[in-house]
PDB file of C-alpha atoms in Angstrom:
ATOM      1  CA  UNK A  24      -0.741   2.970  -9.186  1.00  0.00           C
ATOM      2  CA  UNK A  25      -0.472   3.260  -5.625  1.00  0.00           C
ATOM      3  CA  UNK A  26       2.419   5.634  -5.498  1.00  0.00           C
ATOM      4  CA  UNK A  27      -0.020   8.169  -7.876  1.00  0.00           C
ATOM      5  CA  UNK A  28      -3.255   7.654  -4.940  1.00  0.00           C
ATOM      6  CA  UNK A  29      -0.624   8.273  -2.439  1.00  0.00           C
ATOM      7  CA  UNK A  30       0.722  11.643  -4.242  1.00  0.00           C
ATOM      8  CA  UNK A  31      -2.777  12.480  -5.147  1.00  0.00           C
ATOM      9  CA  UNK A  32      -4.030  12.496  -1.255  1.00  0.00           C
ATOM     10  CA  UNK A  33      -0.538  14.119   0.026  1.00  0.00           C
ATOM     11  CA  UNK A  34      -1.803  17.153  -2.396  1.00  0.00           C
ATOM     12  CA  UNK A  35      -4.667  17.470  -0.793  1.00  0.00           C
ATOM     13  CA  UNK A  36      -3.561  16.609   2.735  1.00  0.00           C
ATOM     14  CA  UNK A  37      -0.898  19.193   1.634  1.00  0.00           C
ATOM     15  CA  UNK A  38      -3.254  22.474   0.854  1.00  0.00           C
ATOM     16  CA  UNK A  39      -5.438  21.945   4.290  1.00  0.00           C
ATOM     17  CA  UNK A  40      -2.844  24.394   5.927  1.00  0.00           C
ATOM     18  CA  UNK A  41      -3.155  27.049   3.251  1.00  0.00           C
ATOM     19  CA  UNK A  42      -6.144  28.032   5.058  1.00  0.00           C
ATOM     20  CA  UNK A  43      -6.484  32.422   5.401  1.00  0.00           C
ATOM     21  CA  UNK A  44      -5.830  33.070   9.140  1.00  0.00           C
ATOM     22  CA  UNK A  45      -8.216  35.576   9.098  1.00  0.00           C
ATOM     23  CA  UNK A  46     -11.075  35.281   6.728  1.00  0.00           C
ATOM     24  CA  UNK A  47     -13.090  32.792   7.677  1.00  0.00           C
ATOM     25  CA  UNK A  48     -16.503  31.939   7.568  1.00  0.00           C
ATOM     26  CA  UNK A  49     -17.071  32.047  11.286  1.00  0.00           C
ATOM     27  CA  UNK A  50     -16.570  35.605  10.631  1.00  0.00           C
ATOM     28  CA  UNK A  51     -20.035  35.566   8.757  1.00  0.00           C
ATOM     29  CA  UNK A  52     -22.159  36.170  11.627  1.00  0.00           C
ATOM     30  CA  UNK A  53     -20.542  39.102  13.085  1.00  0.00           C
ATOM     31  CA  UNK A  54     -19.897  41.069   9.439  1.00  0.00           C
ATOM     32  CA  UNK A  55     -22.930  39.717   6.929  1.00  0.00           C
ATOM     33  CA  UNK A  56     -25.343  42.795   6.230  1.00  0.00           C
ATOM     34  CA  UNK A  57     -28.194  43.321   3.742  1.00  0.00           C
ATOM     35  CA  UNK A  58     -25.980  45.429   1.716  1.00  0.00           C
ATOM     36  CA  UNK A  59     -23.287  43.189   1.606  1.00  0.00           C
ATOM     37  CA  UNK A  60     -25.132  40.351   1.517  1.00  0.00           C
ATOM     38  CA  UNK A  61     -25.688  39.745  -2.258  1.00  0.00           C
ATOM     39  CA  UNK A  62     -21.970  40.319  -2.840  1.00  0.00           C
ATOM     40  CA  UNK A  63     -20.721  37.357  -0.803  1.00  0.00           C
ATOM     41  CA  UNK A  64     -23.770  35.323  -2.697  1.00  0.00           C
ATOM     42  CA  UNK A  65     -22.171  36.340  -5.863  1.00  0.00           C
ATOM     43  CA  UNK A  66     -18.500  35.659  -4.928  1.00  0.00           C
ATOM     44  CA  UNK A  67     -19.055  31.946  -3.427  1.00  0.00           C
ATOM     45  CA  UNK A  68     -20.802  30.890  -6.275  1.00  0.00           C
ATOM     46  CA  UNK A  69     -17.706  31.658  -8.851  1.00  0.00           C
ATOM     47  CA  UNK A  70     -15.724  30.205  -5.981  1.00  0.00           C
ATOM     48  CA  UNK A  71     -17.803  27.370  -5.759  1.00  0.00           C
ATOM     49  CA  UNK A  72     -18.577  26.808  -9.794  1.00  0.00           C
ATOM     50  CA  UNK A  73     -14.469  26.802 -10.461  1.00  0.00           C
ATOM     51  CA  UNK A  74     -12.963  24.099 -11.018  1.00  0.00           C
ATOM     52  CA  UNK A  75     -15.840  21.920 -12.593  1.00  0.00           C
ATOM     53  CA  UNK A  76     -13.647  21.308 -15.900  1.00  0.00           C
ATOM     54  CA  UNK A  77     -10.123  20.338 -16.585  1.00  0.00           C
ATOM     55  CA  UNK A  78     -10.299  19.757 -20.327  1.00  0.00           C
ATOM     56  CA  UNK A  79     -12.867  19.792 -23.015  1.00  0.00           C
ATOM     57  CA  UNK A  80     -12.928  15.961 -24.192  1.00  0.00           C
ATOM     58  CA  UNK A  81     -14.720  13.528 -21.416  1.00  0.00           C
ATOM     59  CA  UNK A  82     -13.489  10.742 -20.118  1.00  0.00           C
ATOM     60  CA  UNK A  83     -15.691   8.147 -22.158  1.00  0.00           C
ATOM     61  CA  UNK A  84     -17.155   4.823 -21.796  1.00  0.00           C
ATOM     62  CA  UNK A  85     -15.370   3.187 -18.615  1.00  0.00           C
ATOM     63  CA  UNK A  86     -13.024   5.830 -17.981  1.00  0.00           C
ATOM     64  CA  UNK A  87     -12.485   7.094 -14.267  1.00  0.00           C
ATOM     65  CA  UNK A  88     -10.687  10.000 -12.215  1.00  0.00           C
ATOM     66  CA  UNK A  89     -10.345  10.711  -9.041  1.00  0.00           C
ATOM     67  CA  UNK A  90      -8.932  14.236  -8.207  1.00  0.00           C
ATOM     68  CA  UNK A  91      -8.125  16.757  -5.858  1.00  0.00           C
ATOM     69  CA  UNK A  92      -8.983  20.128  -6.777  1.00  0.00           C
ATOM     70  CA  UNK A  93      -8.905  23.753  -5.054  1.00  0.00           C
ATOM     71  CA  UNK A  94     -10.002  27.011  -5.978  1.00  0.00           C
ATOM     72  CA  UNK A  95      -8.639  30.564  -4.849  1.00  0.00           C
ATOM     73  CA  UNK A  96     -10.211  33.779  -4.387  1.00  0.00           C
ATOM     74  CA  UNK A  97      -7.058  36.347  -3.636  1.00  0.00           C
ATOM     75  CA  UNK A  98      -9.866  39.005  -2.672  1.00  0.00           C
ATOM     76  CA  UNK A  99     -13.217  39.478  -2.039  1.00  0.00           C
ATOM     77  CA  UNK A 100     -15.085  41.646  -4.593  1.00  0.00           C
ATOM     78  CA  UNK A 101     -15.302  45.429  -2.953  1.00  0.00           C
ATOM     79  CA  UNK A 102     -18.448  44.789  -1.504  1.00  0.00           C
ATOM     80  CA  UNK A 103     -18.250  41.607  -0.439  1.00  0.00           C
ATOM     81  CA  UNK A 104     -17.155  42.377   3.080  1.00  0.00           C
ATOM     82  CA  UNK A 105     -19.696  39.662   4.754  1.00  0.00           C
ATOM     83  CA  UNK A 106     -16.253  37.686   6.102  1.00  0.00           C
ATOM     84  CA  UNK A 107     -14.351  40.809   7.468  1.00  0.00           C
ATOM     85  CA  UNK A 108     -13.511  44.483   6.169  1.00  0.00           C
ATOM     86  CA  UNK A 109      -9.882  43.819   5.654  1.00  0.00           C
ATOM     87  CA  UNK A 110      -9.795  41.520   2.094  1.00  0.00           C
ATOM     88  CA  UNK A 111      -7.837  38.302   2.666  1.00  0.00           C
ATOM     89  CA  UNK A 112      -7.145  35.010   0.174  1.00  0.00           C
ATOM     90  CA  UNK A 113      -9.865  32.340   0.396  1.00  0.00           C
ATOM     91  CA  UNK A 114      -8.959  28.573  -0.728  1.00  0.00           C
ATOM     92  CA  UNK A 115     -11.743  25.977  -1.131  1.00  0.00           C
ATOM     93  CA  UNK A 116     -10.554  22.352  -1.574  1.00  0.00           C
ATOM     94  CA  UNK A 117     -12.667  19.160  -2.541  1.00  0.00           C
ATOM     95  CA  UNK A 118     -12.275  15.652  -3.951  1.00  0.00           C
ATOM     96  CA  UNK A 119     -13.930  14.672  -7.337  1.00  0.00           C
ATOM     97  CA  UNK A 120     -14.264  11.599  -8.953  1.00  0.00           C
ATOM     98  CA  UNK A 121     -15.849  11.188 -12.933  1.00  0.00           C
ATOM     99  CA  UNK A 122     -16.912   8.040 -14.463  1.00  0.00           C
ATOM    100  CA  UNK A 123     -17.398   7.573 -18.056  1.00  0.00           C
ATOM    101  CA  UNK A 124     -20.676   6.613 -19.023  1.00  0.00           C
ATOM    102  CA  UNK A 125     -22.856   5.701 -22.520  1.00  0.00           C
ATOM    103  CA  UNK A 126     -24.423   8.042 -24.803  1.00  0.00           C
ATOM    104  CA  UNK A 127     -20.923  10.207 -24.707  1.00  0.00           C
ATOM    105  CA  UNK A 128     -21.873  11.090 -20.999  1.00  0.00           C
ATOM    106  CA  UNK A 129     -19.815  11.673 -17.359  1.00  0.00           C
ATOM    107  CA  UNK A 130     -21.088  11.427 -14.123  1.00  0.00           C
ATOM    108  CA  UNK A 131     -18.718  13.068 -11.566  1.00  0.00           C
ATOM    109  CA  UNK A 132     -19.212  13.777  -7.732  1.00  0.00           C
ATOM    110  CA  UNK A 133     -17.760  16.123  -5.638  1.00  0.00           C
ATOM    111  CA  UNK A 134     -17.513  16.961  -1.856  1.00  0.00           C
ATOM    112  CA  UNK A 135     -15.805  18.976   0.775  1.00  0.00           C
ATOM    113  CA  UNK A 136     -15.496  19.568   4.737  1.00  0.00           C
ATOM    114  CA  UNK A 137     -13.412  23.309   4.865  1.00  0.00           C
ATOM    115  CA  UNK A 138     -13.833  26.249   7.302  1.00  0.00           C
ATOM    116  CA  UNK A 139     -16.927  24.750   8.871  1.00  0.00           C
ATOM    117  CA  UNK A 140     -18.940  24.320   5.671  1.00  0.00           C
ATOM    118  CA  UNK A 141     -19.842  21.032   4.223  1.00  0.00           C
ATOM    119  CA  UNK A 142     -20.701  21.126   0.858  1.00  0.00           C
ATOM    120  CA  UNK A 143     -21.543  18.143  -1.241  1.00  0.00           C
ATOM    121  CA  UNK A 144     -22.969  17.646  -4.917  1.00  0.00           C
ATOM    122  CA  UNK A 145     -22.346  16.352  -8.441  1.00  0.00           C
ATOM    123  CA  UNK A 146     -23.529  16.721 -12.043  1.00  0.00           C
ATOM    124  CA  UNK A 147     -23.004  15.200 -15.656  1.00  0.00           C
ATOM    125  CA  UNK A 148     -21.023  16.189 -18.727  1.00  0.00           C
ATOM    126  CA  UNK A 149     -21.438  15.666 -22.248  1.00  0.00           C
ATOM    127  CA  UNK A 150     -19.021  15.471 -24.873  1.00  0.00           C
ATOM    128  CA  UNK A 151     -20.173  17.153 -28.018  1.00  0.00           C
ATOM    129  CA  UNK A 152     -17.521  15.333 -29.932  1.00  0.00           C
ATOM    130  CA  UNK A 153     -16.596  11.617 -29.689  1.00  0.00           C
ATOM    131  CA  UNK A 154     -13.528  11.369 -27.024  1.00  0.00           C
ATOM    132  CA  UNK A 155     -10.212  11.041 -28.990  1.00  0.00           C
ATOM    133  CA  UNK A 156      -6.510  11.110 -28.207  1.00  0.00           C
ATOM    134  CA  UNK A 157      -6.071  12.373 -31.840  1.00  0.00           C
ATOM    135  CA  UNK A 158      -2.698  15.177 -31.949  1.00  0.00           C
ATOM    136  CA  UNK A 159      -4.339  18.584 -32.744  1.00  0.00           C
ATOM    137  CA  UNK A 160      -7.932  18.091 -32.018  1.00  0.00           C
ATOM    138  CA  UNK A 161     -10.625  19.507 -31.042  1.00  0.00           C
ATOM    139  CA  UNK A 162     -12.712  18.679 -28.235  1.00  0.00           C
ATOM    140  CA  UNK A 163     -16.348  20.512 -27.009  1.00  0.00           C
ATOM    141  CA  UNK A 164     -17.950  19.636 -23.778  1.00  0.00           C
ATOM    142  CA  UNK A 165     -21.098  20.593 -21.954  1.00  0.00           C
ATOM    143  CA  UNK A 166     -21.132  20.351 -18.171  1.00  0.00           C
ATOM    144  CA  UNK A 167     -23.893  20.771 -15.650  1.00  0.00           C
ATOM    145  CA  UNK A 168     -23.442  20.665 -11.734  1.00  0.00           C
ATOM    146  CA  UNK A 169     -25.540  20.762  -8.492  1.00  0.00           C
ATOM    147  CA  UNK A 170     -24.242  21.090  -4.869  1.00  0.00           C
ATOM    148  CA  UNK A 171     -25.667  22.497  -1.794  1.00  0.00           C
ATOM    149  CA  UNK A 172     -23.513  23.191   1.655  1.00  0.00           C
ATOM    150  CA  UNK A 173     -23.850  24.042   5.263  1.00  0.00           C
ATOM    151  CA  UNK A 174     -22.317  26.249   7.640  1.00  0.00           C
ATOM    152  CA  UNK A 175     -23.175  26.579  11.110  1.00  0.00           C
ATOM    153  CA  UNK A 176     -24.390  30.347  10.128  1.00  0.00           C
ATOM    154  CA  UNK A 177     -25.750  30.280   6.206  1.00  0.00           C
ATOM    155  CA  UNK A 178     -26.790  27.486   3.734  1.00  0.00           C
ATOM    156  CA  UNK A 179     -26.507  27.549   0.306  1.00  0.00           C
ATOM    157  CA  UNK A 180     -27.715  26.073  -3.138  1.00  0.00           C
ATOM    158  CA  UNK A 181     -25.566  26.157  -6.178  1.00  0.00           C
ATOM    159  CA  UNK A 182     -26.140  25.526  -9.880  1.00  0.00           C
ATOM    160  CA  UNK A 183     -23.694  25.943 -12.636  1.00  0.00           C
ATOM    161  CA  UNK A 184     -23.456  24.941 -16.133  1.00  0.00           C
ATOM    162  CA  UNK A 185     -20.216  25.390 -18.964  1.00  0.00           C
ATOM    163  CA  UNK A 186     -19.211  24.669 -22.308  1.00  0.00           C
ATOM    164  CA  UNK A 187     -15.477  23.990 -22.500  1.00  0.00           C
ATOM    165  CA  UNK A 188     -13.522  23.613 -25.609  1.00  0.00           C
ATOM    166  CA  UNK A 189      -9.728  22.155 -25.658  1.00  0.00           C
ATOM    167  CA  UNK A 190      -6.988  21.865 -27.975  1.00  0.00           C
ATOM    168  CA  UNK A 191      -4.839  18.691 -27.938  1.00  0.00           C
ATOM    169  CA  UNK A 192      -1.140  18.806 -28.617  1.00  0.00           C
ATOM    170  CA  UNK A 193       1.964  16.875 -26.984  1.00  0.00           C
ATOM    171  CA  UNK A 194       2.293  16.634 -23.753  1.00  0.00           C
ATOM    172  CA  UNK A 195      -0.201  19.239 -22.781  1.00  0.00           C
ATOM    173  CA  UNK A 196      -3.950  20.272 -23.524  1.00  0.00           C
ATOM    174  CA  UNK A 197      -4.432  24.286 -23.233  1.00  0.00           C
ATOM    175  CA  UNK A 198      -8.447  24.719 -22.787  1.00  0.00           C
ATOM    176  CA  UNK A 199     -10.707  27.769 -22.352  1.00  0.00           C
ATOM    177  CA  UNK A 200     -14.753  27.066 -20.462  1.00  0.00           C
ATOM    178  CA  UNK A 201     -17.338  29.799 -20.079  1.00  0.00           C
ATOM    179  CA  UNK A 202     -20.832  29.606 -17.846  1.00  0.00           C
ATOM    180  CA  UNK A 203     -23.003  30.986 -15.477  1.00  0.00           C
ATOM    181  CA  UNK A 204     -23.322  30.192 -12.076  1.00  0.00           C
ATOM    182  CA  UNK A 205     -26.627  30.509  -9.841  1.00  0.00           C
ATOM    183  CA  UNK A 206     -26.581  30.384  -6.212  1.00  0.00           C
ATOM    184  CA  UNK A 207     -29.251  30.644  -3.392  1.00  0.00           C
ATOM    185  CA  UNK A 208     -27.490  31.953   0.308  1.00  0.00           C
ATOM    186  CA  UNK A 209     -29.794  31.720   3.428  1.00  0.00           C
ATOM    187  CA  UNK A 210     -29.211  33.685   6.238  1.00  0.00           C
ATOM    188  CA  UNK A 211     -29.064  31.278   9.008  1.00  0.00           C
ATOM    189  CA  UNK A 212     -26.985  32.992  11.958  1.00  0.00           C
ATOM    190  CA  UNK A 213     -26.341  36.915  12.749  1.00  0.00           C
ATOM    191  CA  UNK A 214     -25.790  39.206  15.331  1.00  0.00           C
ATOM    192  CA  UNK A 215     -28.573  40.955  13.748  1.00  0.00           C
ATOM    193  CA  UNK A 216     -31.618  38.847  14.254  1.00  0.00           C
ATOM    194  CA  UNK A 217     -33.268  40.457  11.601  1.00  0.00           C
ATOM    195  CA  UNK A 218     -31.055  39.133   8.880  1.00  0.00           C
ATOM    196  CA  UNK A 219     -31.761  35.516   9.869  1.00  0.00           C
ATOM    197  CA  UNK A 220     -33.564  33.777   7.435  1.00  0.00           C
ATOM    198  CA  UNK A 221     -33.061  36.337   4.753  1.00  0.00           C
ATOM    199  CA  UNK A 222     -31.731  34.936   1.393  1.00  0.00           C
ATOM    200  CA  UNK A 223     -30.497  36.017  -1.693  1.00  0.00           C
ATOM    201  CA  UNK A 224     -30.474  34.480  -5.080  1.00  0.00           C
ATOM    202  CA  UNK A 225     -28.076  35.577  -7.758  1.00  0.00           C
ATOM    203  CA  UNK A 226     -27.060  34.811 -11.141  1.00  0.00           C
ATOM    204  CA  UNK A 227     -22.889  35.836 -12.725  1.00  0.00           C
ATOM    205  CA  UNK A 228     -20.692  34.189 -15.084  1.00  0.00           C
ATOM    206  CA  UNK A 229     -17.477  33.295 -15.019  1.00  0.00           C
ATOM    207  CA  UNK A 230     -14.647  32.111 -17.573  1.00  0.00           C
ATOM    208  CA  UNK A 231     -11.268  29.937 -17.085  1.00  0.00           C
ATOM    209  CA  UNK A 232      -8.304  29.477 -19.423  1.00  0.00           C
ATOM    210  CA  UNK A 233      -5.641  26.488 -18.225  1.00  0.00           C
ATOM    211  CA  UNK A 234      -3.473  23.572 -19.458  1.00  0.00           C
ATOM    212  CA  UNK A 235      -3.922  20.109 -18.658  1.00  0.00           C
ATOM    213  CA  UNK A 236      -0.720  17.542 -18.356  1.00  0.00           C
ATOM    214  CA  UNK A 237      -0.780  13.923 -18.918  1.00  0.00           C
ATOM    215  CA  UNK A 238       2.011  12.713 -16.648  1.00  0.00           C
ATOM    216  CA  UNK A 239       3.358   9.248 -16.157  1.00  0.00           C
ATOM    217  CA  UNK A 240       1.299   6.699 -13.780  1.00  0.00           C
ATOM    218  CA  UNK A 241      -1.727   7.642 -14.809  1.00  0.00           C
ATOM    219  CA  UNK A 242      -1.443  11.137 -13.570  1.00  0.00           C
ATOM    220  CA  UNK A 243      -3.715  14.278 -14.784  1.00  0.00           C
ATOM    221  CA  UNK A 244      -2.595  17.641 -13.444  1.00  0.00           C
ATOM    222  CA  UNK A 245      -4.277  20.728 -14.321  1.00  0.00           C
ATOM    223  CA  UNK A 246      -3.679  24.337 -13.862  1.00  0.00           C
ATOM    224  CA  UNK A 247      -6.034  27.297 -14.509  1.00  0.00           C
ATOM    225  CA  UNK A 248      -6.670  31.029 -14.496  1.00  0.00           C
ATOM    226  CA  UNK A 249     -10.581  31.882 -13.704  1.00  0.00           C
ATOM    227  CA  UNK A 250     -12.379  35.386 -13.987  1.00  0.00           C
ATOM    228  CA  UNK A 251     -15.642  35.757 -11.728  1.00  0.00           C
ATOM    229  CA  UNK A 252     -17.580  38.780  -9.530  1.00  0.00           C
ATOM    230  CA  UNK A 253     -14.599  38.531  -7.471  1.00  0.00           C
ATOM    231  CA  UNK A 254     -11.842  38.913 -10.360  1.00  0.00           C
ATOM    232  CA  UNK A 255      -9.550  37.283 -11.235  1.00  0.00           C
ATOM    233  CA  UNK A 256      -8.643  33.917  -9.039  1.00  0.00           C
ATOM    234  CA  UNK A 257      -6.783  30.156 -10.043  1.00  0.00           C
ATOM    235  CA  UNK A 258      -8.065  26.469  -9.875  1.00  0.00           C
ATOM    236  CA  UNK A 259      -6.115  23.724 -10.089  1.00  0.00           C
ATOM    237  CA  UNK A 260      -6.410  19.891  -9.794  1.00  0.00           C
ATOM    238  CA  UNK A 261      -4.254  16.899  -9.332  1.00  0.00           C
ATOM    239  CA  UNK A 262      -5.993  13.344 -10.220  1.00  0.00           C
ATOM    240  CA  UNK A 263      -5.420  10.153 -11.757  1.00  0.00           C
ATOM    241  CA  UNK A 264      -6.494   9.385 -14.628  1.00  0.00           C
ATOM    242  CA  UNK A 265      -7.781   5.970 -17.139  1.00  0.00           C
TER     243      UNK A 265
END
């Protein structure tokens, strides 16, 4: 048990320095416009939203996880040049931890400290099949998440909600999740005074396909391929698991 926390934390501790040299989100200030505006709106909430899911069956009654995820954008969507004109990768990393609750429910928070923004939220998820271990199953979730972060030069609201299905087999669990993502982006530092305070509120979907891998001591990795405004991008997370 304690050798899977301490692998769990290195991962993390492990993807701080992954962090784009060059598109960062101090760079908001001095490149955010009203036309690009709504782009970067659009773009951080599939950034944000990834992630949420890792399989389709929920933990159940008792169960517990505790995970470190990350999401990448390789490139900004062709409009969104609110961080920079030149397009450069953008990671986002956050812990997670679910608890199985009655009524076929899960109760997960999540939070993160990256590039100057804080971001902190949570949400629920409910299994519309019973949670079973059963060989070539499967399993239909519902998930539903609110967060809200804080840079130094925007603030943002984010809601997102998914149905994921999954598929289970030996070894590994392939599952595919579609939703919709809405996001609210205030304007709260620019060059141009007359952008602060603006916001923008926008509504996209977005769709993952991955595989999820029981591993020994407890451990749950995932992997995953995600399509939002920005393209296509990857999510992956690294937990363990009862």
């Amino acid at each position: 048990m304690k050798r899977a926390v301490c692998i769990l934390f290195l991962a993390f501790a492990a993807a701080m320095p992954l962090k784009a040299s060059e598109y960062k989100f101090d760079n908001f200030s001095a490149n955010v416009t009203a036309e690009n505006l709504e782009a970067f709106t659009k773009d951080m909430g599939g950034l944000l939203g990834s992630g949420t899911y890792s399989t389709g069956r929920i933990l159940g009654w008792g169960g517990f996880l505790l995970s470190a995820r990350a999401a990448v954008m390789p490139e900004p969507s062709e409009e969104n040049t609110a961080l920079g004109p030149d397009p450069e990768v953008m990671y986002m990393p956050w812990i997670q931890g679910e608890i199985g609750l009655p009524f076929r429910l899960d109760g997960f928070i999540r939070a993160t400290s990256w590039d100057g923004l804080t971001l902190a939220g949570g949400g629920l998820k409910w299994g519309i099949t019973r949670p079973v271990d059963t060989l070539y199953s499967f399993q239909t979730m519902i998930t539903v998440m609110a967060q809200s972060g804080v840079h130094k030069d925007f603030s943002l609201t984010h809601y997102n909600a998914n149905m994921v299905i999954s598929f289970k087999m030996p070894v590994v669990t392939p599952y595919i999740g579609g939703g919709v993502d809405y996001t609210k982006l205030t304007v709260e530092g620019a060059d141009n005074a007359a952008l602060i305070g603006m916001r923008e509120y926008t509504t996209t979907p977005r769709a993952s396909a991955g595989l999820n891998f029981k591993l020994p001591a407890y451990i749950d990795l995932s992997v995953a391929a995600n399509y939002a405004n920005y393209g296509f991008g990857g999510e992956a997370s690294l937990g363990v698991r009862f």
